[in-house]
Short mmCIF file of C-alpha atoms and ligand atoms in Angstrom, two decimals:
data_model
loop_
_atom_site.label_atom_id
_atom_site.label_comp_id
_atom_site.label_asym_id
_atom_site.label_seq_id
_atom_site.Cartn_x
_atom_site.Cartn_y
_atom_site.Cartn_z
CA UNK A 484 352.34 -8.94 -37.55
CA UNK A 485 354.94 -11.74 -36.06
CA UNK A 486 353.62 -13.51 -33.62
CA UNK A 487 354.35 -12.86 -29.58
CA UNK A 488 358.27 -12.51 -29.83
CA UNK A 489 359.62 -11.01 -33.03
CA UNK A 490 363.01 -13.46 -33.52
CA UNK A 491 362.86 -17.60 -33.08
CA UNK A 492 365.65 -19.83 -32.96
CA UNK A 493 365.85 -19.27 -37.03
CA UNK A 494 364.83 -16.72 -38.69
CA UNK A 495 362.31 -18.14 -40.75
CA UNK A 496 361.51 -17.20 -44.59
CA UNK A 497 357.85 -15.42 -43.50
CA UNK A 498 359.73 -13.32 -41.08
CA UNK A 499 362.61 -12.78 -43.58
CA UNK A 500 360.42 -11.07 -45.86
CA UNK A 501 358.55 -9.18 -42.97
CA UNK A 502 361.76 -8.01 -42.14
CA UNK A 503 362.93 -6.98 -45.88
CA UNK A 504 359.27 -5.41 -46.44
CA UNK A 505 359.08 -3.62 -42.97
CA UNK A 506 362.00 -2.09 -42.37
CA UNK A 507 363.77 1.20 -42.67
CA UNK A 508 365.24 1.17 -45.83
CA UNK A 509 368.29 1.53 -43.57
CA UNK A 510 368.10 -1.50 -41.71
CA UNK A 511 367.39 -3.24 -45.14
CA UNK A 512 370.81 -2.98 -45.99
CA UNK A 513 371.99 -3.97 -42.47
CA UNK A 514 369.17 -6.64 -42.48
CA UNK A 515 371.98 -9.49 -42.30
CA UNK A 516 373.98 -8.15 -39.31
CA UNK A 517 370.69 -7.93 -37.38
CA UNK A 518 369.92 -11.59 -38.01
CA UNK A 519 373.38 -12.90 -37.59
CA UNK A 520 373.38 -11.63 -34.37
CA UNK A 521 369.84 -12.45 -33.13
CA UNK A 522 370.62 -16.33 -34.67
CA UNK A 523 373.60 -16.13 -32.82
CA UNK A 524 371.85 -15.07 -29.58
CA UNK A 525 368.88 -17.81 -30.45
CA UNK A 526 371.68 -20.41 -30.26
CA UNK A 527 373.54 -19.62 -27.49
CA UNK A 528 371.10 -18.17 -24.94
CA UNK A 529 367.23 -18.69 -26.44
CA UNK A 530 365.33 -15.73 -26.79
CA UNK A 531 366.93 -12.07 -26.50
CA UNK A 532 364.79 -9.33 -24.37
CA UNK A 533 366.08 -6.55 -25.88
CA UNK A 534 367.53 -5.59 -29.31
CA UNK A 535 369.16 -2.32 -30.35
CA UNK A 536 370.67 -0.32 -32.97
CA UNK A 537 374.02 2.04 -32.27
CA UNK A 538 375.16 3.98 -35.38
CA UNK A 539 378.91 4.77 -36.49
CA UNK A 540 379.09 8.05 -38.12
CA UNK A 541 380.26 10.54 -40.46
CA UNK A 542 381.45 14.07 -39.52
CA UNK A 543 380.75 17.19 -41.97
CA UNK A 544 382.86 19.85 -40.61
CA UNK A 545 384.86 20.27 -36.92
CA UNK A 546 387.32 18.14 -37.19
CA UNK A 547 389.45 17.69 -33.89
CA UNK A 548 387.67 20.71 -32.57
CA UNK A 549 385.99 19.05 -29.69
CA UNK A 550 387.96 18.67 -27.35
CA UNK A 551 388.83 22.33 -27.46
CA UNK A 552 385.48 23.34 -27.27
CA UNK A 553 384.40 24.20 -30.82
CA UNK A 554 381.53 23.35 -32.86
CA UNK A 555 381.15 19.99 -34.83
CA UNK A 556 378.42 18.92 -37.63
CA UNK A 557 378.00 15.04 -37.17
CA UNK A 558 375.65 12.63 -37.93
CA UNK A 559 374.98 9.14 -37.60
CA UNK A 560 374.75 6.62 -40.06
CA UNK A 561 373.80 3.81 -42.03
CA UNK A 562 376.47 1.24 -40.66
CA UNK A 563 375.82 0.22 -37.27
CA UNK A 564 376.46 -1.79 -34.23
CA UNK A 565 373.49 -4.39 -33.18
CA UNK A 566 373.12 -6.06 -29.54
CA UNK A 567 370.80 -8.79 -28.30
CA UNK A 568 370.10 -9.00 -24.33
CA UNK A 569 368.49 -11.03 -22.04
CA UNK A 570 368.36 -11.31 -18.48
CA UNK A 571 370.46 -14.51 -17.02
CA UNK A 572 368.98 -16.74 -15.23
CA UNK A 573 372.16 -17.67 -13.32
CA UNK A 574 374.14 -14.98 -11.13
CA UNK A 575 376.84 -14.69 -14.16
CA UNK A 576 376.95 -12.10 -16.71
CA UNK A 577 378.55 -13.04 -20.42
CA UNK A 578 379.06 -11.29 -23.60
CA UNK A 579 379.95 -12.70 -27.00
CA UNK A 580 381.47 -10.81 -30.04
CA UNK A 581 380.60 -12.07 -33.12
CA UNK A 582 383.10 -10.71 -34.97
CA UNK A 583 385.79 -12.24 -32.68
CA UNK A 584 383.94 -15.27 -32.13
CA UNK A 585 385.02 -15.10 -28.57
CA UNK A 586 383.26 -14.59 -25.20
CA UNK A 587 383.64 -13.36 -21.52
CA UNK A 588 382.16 -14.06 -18.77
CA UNK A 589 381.94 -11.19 -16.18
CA UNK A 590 381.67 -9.81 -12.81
CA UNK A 591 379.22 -7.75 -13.38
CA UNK A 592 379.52 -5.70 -10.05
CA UNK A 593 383.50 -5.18 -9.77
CA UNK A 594 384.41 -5.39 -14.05
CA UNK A 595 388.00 -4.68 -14.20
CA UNK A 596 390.17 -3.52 -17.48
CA UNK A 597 391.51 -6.97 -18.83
CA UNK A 598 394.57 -7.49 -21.21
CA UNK A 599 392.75 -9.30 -23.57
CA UNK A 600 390.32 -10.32 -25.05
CA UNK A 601 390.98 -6.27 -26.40
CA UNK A 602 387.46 -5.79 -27.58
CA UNK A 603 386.14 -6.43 -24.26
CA UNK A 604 387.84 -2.92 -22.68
CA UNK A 605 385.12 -0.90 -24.43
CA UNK A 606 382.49 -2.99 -22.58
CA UNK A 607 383.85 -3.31 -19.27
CA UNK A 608 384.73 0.30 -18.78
CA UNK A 609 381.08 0.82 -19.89
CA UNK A 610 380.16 -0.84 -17.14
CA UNK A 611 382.79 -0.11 -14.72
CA UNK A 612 381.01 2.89 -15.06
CA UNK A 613 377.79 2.29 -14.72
CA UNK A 614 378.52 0.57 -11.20
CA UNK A 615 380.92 3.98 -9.73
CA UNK A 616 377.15 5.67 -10.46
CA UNK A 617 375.54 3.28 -8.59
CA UNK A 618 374.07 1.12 -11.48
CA UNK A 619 374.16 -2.64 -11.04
CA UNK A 620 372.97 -4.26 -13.81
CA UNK A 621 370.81 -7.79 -13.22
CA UNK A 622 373.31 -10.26 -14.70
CA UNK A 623 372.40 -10.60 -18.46
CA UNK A 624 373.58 -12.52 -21.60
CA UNK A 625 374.56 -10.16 -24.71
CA UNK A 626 376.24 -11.28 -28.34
CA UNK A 627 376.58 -8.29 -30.68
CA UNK A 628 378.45 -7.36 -33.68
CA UNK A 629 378.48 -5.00 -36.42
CA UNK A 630 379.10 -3.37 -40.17
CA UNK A 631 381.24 -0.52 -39.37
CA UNK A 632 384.44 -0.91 -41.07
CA UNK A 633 387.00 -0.53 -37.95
CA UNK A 634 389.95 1.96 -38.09
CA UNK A 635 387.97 3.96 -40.63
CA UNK A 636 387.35 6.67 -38.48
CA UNK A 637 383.27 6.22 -38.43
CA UNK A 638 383.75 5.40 -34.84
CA UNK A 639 383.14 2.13 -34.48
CA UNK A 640 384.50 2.24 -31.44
CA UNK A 641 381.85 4.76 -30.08
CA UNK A 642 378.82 3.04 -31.72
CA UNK A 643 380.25 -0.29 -29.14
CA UNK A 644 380.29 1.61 -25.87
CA UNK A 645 377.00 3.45 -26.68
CA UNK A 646 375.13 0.94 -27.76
CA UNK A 647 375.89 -0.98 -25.06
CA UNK A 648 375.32 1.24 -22.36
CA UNK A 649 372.07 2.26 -24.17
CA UNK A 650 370.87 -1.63 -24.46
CA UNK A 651 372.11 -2.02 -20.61
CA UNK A 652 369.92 0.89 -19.98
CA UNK A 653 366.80 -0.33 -21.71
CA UNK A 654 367.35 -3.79 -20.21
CA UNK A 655 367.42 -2.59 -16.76
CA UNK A 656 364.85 0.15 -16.93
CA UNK A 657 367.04 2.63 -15.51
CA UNK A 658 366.23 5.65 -17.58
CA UNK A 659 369.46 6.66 -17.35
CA UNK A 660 370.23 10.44 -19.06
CA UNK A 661 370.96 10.77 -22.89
CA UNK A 662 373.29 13.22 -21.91
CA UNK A 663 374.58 10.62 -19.32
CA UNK A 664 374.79 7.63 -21.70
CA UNK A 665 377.17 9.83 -23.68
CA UNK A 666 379.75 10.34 -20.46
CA UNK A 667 379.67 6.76 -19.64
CA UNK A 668 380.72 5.57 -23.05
CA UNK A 669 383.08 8.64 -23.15
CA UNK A 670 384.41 7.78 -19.96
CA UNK A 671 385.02 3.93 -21.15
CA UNK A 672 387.18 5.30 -24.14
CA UNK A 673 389.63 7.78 -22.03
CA UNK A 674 390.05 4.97 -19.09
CA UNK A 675 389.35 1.41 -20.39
CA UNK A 676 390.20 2.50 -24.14
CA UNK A 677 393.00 5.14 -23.63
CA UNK A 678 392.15 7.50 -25.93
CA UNK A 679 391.58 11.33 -24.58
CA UNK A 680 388.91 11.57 -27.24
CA UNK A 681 386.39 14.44 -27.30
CA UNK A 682 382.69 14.02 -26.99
CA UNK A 683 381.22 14.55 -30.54
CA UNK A 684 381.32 10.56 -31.94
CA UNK A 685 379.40 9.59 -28.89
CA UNK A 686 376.98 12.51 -29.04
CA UNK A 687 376.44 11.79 -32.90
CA UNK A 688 375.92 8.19 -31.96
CA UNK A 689 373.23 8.83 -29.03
CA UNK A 690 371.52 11.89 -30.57
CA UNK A 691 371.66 11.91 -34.03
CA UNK A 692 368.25 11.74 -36.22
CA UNK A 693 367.55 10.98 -39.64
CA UNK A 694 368.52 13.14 -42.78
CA UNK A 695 369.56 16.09 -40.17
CA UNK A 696 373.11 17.08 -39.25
CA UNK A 697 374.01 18.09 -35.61
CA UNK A 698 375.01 21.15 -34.83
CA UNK A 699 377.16 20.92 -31.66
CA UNK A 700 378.61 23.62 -29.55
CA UNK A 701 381.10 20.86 -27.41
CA UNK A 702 381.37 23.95 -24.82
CA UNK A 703 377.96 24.68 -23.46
CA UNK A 704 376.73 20.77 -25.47
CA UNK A 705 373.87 22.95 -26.62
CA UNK A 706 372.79 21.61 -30.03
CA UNK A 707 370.56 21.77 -32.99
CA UNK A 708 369.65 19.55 -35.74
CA UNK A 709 370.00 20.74 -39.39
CA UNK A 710 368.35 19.49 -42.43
CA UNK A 711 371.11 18.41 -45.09
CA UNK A 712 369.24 18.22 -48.21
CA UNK A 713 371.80 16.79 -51.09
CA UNK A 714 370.12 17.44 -54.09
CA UNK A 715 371.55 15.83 -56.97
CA UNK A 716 374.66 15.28 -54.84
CA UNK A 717 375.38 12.40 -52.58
CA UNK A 718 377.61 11.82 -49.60
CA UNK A 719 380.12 9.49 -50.46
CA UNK A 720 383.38 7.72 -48.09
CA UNK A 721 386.20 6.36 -49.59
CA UNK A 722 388.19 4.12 -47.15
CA UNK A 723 391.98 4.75 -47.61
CA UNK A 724 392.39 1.04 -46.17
CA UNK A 725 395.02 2.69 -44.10
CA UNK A 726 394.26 1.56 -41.08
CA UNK A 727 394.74 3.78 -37.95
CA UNK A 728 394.57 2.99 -34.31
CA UNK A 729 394.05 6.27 -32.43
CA UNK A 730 395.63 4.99 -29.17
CA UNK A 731 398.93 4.07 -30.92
CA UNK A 732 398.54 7.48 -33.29
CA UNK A 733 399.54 10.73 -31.84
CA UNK A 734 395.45 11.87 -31.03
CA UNK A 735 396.36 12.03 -27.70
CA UNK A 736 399.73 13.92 -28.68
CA UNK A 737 397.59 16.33 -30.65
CA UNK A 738 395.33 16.91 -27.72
CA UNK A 739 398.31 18.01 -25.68
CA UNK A 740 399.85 20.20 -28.21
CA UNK A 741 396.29 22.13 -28.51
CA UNK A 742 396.22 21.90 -23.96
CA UNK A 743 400.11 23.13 -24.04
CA UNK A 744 399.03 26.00 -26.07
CA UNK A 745 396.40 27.29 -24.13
CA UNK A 746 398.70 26.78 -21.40
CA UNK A 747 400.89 29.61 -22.61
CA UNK A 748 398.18 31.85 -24.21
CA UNK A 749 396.68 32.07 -20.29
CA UNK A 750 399.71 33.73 -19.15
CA UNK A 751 399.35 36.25 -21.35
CA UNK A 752 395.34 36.67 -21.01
CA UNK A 753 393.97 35.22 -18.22
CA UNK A 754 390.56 35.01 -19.79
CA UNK A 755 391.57 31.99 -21.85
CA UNK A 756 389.68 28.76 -21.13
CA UNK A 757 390.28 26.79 -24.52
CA UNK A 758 391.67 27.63 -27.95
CA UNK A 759 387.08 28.66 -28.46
CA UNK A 760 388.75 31.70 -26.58
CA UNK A 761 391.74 32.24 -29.18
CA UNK A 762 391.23 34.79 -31.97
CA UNK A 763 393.69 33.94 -35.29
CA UNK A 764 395.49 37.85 -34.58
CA UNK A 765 395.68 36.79 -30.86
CA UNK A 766 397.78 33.60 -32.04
CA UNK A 767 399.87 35.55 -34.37
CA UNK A 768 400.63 37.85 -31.24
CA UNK A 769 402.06 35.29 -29.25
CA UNK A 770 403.64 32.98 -32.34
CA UNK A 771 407.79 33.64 -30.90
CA UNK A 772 406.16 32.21 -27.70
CA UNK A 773 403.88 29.22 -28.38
CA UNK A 774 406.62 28.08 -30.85
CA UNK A 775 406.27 27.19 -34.52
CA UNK A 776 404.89 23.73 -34.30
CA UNK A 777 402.20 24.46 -31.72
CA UNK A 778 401.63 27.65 -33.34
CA UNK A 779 400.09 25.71 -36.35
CA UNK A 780 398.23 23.18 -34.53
CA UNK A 781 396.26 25.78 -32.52
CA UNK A 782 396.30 28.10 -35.87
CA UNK A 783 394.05 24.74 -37.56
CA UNK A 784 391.82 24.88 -34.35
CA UNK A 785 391.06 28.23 -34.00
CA UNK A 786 390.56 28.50 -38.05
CA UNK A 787 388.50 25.36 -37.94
CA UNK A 788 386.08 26.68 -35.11
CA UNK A 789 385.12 29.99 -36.89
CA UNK A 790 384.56 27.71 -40.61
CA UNK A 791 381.93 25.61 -38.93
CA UNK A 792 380.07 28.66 -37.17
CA UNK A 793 379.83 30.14 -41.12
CA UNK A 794 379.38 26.19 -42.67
CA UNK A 795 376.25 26.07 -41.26
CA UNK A 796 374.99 29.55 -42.97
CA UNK A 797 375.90 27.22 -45.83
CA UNK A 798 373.83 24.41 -45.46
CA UNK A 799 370.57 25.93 -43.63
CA UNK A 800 370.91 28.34 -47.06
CA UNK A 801 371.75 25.26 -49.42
CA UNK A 802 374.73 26.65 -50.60
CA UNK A 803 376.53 23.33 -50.77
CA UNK A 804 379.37 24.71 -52.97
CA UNK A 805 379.92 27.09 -50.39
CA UNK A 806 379.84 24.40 -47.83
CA UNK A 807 382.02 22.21 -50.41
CA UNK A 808 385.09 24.90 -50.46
CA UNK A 809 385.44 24.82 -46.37
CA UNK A 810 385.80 21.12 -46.61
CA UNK A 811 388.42 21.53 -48.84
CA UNK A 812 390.14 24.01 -46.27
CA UNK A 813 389.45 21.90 -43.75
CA UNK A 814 391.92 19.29 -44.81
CA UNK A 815 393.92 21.74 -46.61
CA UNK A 816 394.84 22.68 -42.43
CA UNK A 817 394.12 19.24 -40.60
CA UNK A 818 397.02 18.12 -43.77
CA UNK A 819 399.70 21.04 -43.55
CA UNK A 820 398.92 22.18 -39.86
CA UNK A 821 397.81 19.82 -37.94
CA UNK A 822 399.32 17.12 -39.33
CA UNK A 823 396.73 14.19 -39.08
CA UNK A 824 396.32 12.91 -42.61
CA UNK A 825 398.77 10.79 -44.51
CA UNK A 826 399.44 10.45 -48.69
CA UNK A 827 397.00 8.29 -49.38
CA UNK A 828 394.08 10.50 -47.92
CA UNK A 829 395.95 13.48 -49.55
CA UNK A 830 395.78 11.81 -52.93
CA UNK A 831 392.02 11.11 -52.16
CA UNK A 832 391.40 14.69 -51.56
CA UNK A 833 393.38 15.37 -54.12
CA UNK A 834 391.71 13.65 -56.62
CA UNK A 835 388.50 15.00 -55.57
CA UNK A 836 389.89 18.59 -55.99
CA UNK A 837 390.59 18.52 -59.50
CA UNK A 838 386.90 16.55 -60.33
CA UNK A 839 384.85 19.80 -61.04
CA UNK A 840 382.18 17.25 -59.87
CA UNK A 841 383.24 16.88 -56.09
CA UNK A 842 382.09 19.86 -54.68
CA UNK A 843 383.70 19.27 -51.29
CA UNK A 844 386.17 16.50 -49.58
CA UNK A 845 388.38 16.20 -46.75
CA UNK A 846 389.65 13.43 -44.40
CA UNK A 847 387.32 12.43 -41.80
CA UNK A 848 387.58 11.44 -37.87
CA UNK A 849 391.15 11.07 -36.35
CA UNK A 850 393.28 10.76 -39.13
CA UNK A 851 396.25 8.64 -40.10
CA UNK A 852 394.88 6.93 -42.08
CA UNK A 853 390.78 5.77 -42.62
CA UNK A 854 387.99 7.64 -45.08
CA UNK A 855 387.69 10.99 -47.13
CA UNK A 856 384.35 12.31 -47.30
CA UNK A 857 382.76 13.74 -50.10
CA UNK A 858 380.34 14.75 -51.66
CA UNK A 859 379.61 14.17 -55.41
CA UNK A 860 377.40 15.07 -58.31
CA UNK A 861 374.95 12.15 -58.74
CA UNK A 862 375.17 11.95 -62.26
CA UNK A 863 379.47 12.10 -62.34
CA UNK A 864 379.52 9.77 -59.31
CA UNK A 865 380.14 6.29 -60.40
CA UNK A 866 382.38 7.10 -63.33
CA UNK A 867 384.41 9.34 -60.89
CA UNK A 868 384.47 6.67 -58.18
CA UNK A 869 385.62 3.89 -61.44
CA UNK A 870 388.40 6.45 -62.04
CA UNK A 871 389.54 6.90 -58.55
CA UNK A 872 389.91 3.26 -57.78
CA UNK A 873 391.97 2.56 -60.46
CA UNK A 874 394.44 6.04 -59.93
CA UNK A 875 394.03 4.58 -56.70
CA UNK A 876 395.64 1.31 -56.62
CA UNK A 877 397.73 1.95 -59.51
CA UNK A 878 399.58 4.28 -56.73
CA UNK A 879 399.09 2.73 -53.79
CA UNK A 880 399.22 -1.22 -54.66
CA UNK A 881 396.47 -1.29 -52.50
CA UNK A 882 392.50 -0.75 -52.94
CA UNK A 883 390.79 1.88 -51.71
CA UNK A 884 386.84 1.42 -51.10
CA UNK A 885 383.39 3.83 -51.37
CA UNK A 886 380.55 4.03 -49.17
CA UNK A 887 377.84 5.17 -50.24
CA UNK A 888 376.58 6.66 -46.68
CA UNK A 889 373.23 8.30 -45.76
CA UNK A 890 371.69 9.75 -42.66
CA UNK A 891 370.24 7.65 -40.19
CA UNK A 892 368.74 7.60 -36.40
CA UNK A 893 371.33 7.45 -33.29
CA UNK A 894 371.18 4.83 -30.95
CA UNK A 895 367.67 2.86 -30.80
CA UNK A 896 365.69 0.39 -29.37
CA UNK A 897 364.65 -2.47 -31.94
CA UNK A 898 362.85 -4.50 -30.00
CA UNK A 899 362.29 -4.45 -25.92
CA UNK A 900 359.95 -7.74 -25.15
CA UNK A 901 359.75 -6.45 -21.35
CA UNK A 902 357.80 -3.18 -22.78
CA UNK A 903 356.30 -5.17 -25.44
CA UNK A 904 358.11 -2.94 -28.01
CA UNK A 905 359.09 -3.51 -31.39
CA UNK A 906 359.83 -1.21 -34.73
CA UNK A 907 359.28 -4.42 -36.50
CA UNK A 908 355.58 -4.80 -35.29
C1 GLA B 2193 387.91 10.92 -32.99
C2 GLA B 2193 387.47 11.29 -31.58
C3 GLA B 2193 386.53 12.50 -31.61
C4 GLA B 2193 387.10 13.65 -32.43
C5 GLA B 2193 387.60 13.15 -33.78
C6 GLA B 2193 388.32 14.22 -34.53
O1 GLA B 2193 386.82 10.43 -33.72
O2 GLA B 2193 386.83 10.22 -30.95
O3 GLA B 2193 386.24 12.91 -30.29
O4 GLA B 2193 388.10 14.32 -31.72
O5 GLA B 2193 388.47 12.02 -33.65
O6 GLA B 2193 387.45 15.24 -34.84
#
């Protein structure tokens, strides 16, 4: 057991190996970006109060079907975003980034959007936030920093707002809502962010739990969690190392197009909420009046929708080549219809089609750019990954890069000295 407070001003060997033999095997892997930020926060404010852990993650099927009210399978994962807190003993808040090497100091009770430092935006409309509802935070130190490759589309992004509204949260004792953790760090995106996203990454990021998929309806958020038992296959990512930025991408474009469409399909039948209302023959109907080009986009969405209500026949039954096939339709439409995915992710998929081994893939997240997911035969894995990389670059001039991803716990409290909490003791 470590003694009183888990993390000194080093890390020393006996609590090294505590931490390598304790752990989640997880966290083992992550072990380094835990320390590096708790020797960080050792250094520059003494002891942190609270330490948590906010996933990125992976999506399985919905793609871009959230905002328009369809079902999505995510689930967080084994990259992550770690923050250390304390409370500040003088009236002025500051955060660090250890990525950026860079900190700001706050007003804590009036935070305004800034032009830069960028990465701050996703913090400060976190807790611009928090104070509209009424939440004033004591002022508090914070470093964090993370593994999740950025522009990937494993939503970093999300795993940064959530995880610090969740560590604000535990800090503060507020006992704020899951459900309202989620809106805050939603809310930061669309406002302090700019991008119009939907609310699955944030959901996946809060909610998720280990080896389980969610199962979310993004109209009525009711959910369920689904055992995804692999087998002899594995989940695999392979970053495209094209980066994408959704807010200068056309998500928010795509969004529109999909809002524009529903727009006209009202006219016609008043019933119509969201393309979750749309049937495929109702679309073909009114094709000479949405227009070709929204036609297809709301054509993906509506198809999309109805293959995750039948995907997850496929995985509660194990039927992953089932499951495999509608990933490969997936991208198949988010490729020719909705027009999110770029050569380099459709050489990926690609690739993966003609690998008898690869029972599904399909780009993941936004698009433009960032990771294919797959999943591969165990035993053909690393000589199909060897392959890829070299097809790959020989192509591209460029490398592309695997992760090897598994299923992990949302958004959790490491340690919390107020509560005398810690996973590590
Ligand atoms: C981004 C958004 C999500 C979702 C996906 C596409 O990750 O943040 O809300 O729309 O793209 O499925």
């Amino acid at each position: 057991m470590i003694d009183g407070y888990l993390f000194k001003v080093t890390i020393s060997l006996t609590t090294q190996s505590y931490l390598v033999s304790n752990l989640s095997s997880n966290l083992k892997l992550v072990e380094s970006v835990c320390e590096r930020v708790v020797s960080k926060f050792n250094e520059l404010f003494g002891e942190a109060d609270v330490i948590t852990r906010s996933p990125g993650r992976i999506n399985l099927l919905g793609e871009h079907v959230d905002y328009n009210d369809g079902f999505v399978m995510p689930a967080a994962i084994n990259f992550s975003t770690y923050f250390c807190l304390s409370e500040s003993r003088s009236s002025t808040s500051r955060i660090y980034s250890l990525k950026y090497n860079e900190s700001i100091e706050i007003d804590s009770y009036n935070p305004q959007r800034l032009n830069k430092p960028v990465w701050a935006n996703f913090l400060l409309g976190v807790l611009r936030q928090l104070v509209d509802r009424g939440y004033n935070t004591k002022p508090f130190h914070c470093v964090f920093d993370g593994d999740i490759p950025t522009g990937a589309g494993l939503s970093s992004s999300a795993s940064v707002e959530c995880g610090f509204v969740y560590s604000l949260n535990e800090l503060n004792d507020w006992r704020i809502p899951k459900k309202d953790l989620m809106d805050i760090a939603q809310w930061s995106e669309h406002f302090y962010v700019g991008v119009k996203c939907g609310i699955m990454d944030q959901f996946a990021s809060v909610m998720s739990i280990k080896d389980s998929v969610v199962v979310l309806d993004c109209r009525s958020m009711e959910y369920r969690y689904l055992p995804l038992s692999l087998t002899e296959h594995k989940l695999v990512l392979f970053d495209s190392k094209v980066k994408h930025s959704l807010v200068d991408s056309e998500y928010n474009v795509r969004r529109e197009e999909c809002e524009q469409g529903v727009e006209i399909l009202k006219k016609i039948n008043p019933t119509i909420k969201s393309l979750r209302d749309v049937t495929e023959s109702m679309l073909a109907d009114s094709k000479a009046l949405v227009g070709n080009k929204i036609f297809d986009r709301c054509l993906y969405v509506v198809q999309e929708i109805s293959r995750v209500q039948h995907a997850t026949d496929d995985i509660a039954k194990n039927n992953l080549m089932a499951f495999g096939k509608k990933m490969f339709e997936t991208h198949e439409g988010l490729s020719k219809l909705y027009q999110v995915s770029c050569p380099e992710l459709d050489f990926l998929v690609d690739e993966a089609h003609a690998n008898p081994s690869v029972l599904g893939s399909r780009m993941m997240g936004g698009g433009f750019g960032g990771c294919t997911i797959n999943i591969i035969k165990k035993t053909a894995m690393q000589k199909f990954v060897n392959d890829l990389k070299v097809k790959y670059a020989n192509r591209f001039g460029f490398e592309m890069v695997p992760y090897y991803v598994t299923i992990e716990e949302g958004a959790h409290t490491v340690v919390n000295k107020t509560k005398n909490f810690s996973i590590l003791a």
